[in-house]
Coordinates of C-alpha atoms in Angstrom, one line a residue:
X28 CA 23.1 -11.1 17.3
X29 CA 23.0 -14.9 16.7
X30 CA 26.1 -16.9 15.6
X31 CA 24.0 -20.4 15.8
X32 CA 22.5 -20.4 12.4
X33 CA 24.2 -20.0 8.9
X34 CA 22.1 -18.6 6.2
X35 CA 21.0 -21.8 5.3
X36 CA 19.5 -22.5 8.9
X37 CA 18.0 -19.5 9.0
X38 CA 16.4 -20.2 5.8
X39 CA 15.0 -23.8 6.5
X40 CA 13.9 -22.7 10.2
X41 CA 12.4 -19.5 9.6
X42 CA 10.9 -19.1 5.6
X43 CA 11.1 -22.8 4.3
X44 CA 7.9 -23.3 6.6
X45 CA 6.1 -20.3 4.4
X46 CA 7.2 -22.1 1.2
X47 CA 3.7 -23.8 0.5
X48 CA 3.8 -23.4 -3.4
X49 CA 5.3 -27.0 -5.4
X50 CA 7.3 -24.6 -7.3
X51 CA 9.0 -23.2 -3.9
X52 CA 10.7 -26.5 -4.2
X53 CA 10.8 -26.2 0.0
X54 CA 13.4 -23.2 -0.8
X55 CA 16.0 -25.6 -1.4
X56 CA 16.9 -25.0 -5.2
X57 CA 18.2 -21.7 -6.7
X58 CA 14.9 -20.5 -8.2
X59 CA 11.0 -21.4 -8.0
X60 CA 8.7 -22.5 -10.9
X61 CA 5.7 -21.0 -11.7
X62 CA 3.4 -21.5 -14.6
X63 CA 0.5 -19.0 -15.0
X64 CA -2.9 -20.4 -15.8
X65 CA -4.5 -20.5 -19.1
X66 CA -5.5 -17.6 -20.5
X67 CA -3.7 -15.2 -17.9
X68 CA -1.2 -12.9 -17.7
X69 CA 1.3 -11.9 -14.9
X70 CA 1.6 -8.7 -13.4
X71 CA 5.1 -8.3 -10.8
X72 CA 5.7 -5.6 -8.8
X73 CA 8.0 -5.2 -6.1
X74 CA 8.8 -2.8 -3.3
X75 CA 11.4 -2.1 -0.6
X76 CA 11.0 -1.2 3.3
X77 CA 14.1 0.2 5.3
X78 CA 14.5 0.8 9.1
X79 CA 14.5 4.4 9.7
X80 CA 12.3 4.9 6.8
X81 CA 9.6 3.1 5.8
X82 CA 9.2 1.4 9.4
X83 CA 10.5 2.3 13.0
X84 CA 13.2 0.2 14.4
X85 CA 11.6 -0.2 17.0
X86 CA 8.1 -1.4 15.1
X87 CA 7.1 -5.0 16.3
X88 CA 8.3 -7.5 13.5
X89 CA 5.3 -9.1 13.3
X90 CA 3.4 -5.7 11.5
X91 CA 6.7 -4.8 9.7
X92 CA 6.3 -8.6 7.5
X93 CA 2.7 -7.7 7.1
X94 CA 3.2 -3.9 6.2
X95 CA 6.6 -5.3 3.7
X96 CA 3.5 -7.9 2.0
X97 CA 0.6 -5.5 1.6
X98 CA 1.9 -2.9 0.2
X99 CA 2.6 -5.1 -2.6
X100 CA -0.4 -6.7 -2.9
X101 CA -1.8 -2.8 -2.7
X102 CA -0.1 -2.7 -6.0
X103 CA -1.2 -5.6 -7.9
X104 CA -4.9 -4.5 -6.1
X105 CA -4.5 -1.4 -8.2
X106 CA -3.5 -3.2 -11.6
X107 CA -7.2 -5.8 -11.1
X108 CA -4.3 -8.5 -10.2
X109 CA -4.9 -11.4 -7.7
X110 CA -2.0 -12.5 -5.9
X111 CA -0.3 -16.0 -6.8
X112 CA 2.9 -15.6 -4.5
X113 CA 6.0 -13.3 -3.7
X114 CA 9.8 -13.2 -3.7
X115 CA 11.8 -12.0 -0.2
X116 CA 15.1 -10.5 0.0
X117 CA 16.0 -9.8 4.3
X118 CA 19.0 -7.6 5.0
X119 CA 19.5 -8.2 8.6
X120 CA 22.0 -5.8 10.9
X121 CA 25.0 -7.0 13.2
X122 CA 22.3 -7.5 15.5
X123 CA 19.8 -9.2 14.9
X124 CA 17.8 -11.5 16.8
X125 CA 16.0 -15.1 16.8
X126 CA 12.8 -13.7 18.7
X127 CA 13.0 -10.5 15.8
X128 CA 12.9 -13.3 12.8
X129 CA 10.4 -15.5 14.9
X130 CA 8.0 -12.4 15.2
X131 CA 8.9 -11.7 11.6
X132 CA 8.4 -14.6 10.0
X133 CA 4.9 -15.2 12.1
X134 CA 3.4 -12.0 10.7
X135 CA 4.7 -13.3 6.8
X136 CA 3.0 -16.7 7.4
X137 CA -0.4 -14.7 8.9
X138 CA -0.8 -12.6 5.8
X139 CA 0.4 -14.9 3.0
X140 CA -2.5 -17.1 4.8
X141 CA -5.1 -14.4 4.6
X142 CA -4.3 -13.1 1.2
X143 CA -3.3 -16.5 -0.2
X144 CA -0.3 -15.8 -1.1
X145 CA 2.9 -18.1 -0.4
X146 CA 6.6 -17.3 -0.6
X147 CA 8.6 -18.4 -3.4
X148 CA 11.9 -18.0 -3.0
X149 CA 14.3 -15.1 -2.2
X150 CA 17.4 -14.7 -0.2
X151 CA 19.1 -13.8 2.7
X152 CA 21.8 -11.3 3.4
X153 CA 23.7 -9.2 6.1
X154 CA 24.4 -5.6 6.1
X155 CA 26.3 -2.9 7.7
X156 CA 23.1 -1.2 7.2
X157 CA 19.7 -0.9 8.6
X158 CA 17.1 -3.7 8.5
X159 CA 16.0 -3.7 4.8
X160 CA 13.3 -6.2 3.1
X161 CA 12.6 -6.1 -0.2
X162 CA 9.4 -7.7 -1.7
X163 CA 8.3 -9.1 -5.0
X164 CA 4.7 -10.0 -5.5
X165 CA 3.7 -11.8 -8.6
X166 CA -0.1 -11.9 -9.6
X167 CA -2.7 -12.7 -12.1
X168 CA -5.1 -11.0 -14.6
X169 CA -7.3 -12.4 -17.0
X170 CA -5.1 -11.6 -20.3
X171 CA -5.5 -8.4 -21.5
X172 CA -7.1 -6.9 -19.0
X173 CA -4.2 -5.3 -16.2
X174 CA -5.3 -1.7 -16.0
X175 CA -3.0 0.6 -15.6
X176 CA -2.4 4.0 -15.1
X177 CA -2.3 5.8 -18.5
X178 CA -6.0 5.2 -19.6
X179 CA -7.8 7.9 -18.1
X180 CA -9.6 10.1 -20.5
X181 CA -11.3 13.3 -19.9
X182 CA -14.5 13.3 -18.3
X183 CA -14.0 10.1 -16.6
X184 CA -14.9 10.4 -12.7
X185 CA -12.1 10.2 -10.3
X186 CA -12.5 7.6 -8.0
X187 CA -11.0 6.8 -4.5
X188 CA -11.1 3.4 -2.2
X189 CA -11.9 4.0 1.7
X190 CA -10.6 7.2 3.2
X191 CA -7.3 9.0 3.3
X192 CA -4.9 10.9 6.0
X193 CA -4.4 8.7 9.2
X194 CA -1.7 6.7 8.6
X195 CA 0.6 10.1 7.1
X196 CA -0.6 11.4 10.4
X197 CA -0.1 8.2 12.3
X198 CA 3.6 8.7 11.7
X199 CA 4.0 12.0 12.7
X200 CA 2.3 11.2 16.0
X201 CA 4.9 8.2 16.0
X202 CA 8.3 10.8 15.9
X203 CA 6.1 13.7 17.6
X204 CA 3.6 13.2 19.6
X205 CA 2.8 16.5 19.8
X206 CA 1.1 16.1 16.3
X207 CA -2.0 14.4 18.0
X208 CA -2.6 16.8 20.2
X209 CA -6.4 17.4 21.1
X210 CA -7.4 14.2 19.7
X211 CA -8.8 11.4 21.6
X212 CA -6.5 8.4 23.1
X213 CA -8.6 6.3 20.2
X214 CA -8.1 8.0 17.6
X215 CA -4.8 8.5 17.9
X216 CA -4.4 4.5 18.3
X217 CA -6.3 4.4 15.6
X218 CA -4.1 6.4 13.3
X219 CA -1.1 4.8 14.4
X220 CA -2.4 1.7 13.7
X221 CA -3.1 2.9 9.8
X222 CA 0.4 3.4 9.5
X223 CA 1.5 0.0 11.0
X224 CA -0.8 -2.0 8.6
X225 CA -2.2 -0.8 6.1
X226 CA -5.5 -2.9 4.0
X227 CA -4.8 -4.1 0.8
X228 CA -8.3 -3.5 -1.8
X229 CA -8.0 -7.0 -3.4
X230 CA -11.9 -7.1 -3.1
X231 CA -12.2 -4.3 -5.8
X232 CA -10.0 -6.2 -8.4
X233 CA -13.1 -7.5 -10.2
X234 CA -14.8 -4.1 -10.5
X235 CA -11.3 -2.5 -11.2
X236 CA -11.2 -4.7 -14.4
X237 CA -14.7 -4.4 -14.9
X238 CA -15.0 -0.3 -14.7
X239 CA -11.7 1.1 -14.5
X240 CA -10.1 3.0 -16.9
X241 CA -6.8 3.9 -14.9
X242 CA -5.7 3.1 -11.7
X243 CA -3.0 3.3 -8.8
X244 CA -2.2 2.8 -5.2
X245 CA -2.0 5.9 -3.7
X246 CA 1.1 5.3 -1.4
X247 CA 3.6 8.6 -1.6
X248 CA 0.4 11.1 -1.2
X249 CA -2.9 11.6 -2.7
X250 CA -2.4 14.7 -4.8
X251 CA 1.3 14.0 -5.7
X252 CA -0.4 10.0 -7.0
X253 CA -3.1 11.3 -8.6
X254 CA -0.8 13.9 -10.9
X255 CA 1.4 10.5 -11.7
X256 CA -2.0 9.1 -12.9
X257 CA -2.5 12.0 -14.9
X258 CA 0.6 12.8 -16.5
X259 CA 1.0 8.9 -17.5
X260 CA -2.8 9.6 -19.5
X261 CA -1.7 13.0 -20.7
X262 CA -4.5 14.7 -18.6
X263 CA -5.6 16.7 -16.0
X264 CA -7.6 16.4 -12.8
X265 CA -10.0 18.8 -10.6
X266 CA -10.9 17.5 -7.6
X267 CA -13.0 18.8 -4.5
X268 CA -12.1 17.9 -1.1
X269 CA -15.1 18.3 0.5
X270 CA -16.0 14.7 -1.9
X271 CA -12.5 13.8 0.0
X272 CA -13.1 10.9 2.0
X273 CA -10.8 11.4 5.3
X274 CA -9.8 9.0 7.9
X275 CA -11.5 9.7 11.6
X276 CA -8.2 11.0 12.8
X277 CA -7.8 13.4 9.9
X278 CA -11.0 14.1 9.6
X279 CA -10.5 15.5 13.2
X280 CA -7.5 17.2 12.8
X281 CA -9.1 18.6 9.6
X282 CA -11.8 20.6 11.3
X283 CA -9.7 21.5 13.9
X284 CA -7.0 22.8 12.2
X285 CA -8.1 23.5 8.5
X286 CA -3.7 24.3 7.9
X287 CA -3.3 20.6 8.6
X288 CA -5.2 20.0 5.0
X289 CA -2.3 19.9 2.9
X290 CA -0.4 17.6 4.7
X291 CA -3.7 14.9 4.1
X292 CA -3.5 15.7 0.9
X293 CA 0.1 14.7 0.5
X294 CA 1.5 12.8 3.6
X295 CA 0.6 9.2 1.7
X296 CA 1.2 5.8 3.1
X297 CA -3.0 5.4 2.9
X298 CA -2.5 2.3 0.3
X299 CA -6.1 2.8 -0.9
X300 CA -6.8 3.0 -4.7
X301 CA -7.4 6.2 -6.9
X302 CA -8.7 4.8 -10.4
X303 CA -11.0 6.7 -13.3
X304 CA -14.2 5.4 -14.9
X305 CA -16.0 6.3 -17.9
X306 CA -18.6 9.0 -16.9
X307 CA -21.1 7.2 -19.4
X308 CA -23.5 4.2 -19.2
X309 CA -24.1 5.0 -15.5
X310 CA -20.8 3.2 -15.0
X311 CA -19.5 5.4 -12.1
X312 CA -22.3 4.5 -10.0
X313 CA -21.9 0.9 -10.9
X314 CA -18.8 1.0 -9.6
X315 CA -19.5 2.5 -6.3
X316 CA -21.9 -0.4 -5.6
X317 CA -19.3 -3.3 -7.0
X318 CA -17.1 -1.8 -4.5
X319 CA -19.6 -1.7 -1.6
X320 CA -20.9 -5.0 -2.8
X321 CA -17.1 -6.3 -2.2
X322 CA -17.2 -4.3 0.8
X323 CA -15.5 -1.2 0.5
X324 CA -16.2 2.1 0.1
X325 CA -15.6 3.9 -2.9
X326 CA -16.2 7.6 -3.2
X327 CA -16.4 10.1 -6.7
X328 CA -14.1 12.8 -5.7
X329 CA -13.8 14.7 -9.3
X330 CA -13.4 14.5 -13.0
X331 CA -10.4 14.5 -15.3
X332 CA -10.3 17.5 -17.6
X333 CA -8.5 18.6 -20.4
X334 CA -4.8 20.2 -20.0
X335 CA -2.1 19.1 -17.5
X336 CA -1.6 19.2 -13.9
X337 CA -4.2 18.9 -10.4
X338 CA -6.4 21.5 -9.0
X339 CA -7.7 20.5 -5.6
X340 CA -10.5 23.0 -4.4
X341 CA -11.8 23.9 -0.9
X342 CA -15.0 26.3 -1.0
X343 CA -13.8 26.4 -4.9
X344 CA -10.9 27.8 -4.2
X345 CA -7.5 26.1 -5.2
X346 CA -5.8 24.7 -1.9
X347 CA -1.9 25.2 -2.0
X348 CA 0.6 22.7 -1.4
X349 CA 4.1 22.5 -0.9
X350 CA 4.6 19.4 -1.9
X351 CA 2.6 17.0 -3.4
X352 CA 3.5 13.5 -1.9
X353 CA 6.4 12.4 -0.5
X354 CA 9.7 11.5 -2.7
X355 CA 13.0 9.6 -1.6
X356 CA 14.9 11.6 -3.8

């Protein structure tokens, strides 16, 4: 624990340096100024990581501030949004430490450089609790065109960014490492390292707007995401999983131990994007090859149908699952 700074030194030492945006005002004011540009609208969205749940206590600081930005910018990926800045609220323990807030605040200033995307304000607090952060991003559409998740009609192709499964299994190899047992050294690393940081699609945003007609981040679990998606359009989905795209590590564990399925299915934390498009005008396709062109890989996994509910099919037969994603609550 450090007793040398006051919130206020803490601030101007650690985040005033991230505060790059005119309208941070240098974080000394009570709130930031922003002023979209013409013809745009806004699109917020915010999210909240906890010690103990979202990220190991023992996670280096420097991949928790990235992990805490991404998977908010996964979100404004999956409305066609590019990101203008974002709000931080830190909840520090008894304990913290100068070297944890110097890592911290290093990884913040490596991503908000990559993804263009400064801090804007925030605040600082200290709990009896665990470490918590709580981001808000704030992005940018071209007006009237967020998609969101309720415009998915039937016949539309399902659509899915990248692959799915390694960082779910990432963290179970985390608390038990037992869980990547007859995998390689690599891919374990590999998996783990899906979990620590995960990749935000902002390169799809244009073909999202362009193509989409629903979209989310898929972050609690695939199949539990993709029933949100549906039951927001009033629909229903059938998907096969041998169109599933699966991580190397899953994909692994998947022909090893074909029981292990489900939990790919529903572990979440892959941050990739599961949208619809029109099955008309060749427009599936097209978006395939916007995505590649952007430089990722987009995959057609199934079709929304009429009626309510997901059916995920393996050899056409319906795979069970206990659970469909994972749920705080």
């Amino acid at each position: 624990m450090s007793q040398r700074l006051d919130e206020d030194g803490l601030i101007q030492r650690f985040f005033a340096p991230l505060a790059t945006h005119p309208g941070a005002a240098g974080l000394i004011d009570d709130a930031a100024a922003l002023t979209p540009e013409p013809g745009e609208d806004l699109v917020l969205t915010t999210d909240a990581l906890v010690a103990g749940v979202h990220f190991f206590p023992t996670d280096d600081a420097f991949d928790v501030a990235r992990k805490a930005l991404r998977v908010n910018l996964s979100d404004l990926a999956a409305k066609g949004a590019r990101p203008i800045g974002y709000l931080l609220t830190l909840a520090l323990p008894r304990d913290w430490t100068i070297p944890w807030l110097e890592r911290f605040s290093a990884g913040l200033a490596e991503d908000q450089g990559r993804f263009a995307c400064p801090l804007l304000g925030g605040d600082t607090v200290k709990t009896p609790g665990p470490t918590t952060i709580s981001v808000t991003a704030i992005g940018a559409v071209p007006a009237g065109t967020i998609v969101r998740r309720a415009g998915a009609q039937v016949g539309d192709a399902i659509m899915l960014t990248g692959g799915i499964g390694d960082a779910a299994l990432g963290c179970r190899i985390l608390y038990h490492p037992i869980a990547g047992e007859g995998l390689s050294a690599d891919l374990v690393d590999v998996a783990k390292r899906r979990y620590w940081l995960p990749e935000p699609r902002l390169a799809v945003t244009p073909a999202l707007r362009r193509y989409a007609s629903a979209a989310m981040d898929v972050s609690d679990g695939f199949a539990g995401d993709l029933a949100k998606l549906c039951r927001a359009s009033g629909v229903g989905a059938r998907v096969s999983f041998e169109e599933m795209p699966l991580d190397p590590a899953a994909r692994a564990l998947a022909r090893r131990d074909p029981t292990a399925i489900p939990d790919i299915l529903s572990g979440g934390d892959d941050y990739e994007i599961l949208f619809t498009v029109p099955n008309r005008d060749d427009h599936p396709l097209a978006a395939i090859r916007a995505c590649k062109a952007a430089g990722v890989e987009a995959h057609w996994v199934g079709n929304i149908v009429e009626g309510t509910g997901v059916t995920i099919t393996l050899a056409g037969e319906p795979i069970a699952l206990e659970r469909a994603s994972y749920s705080h609550f």
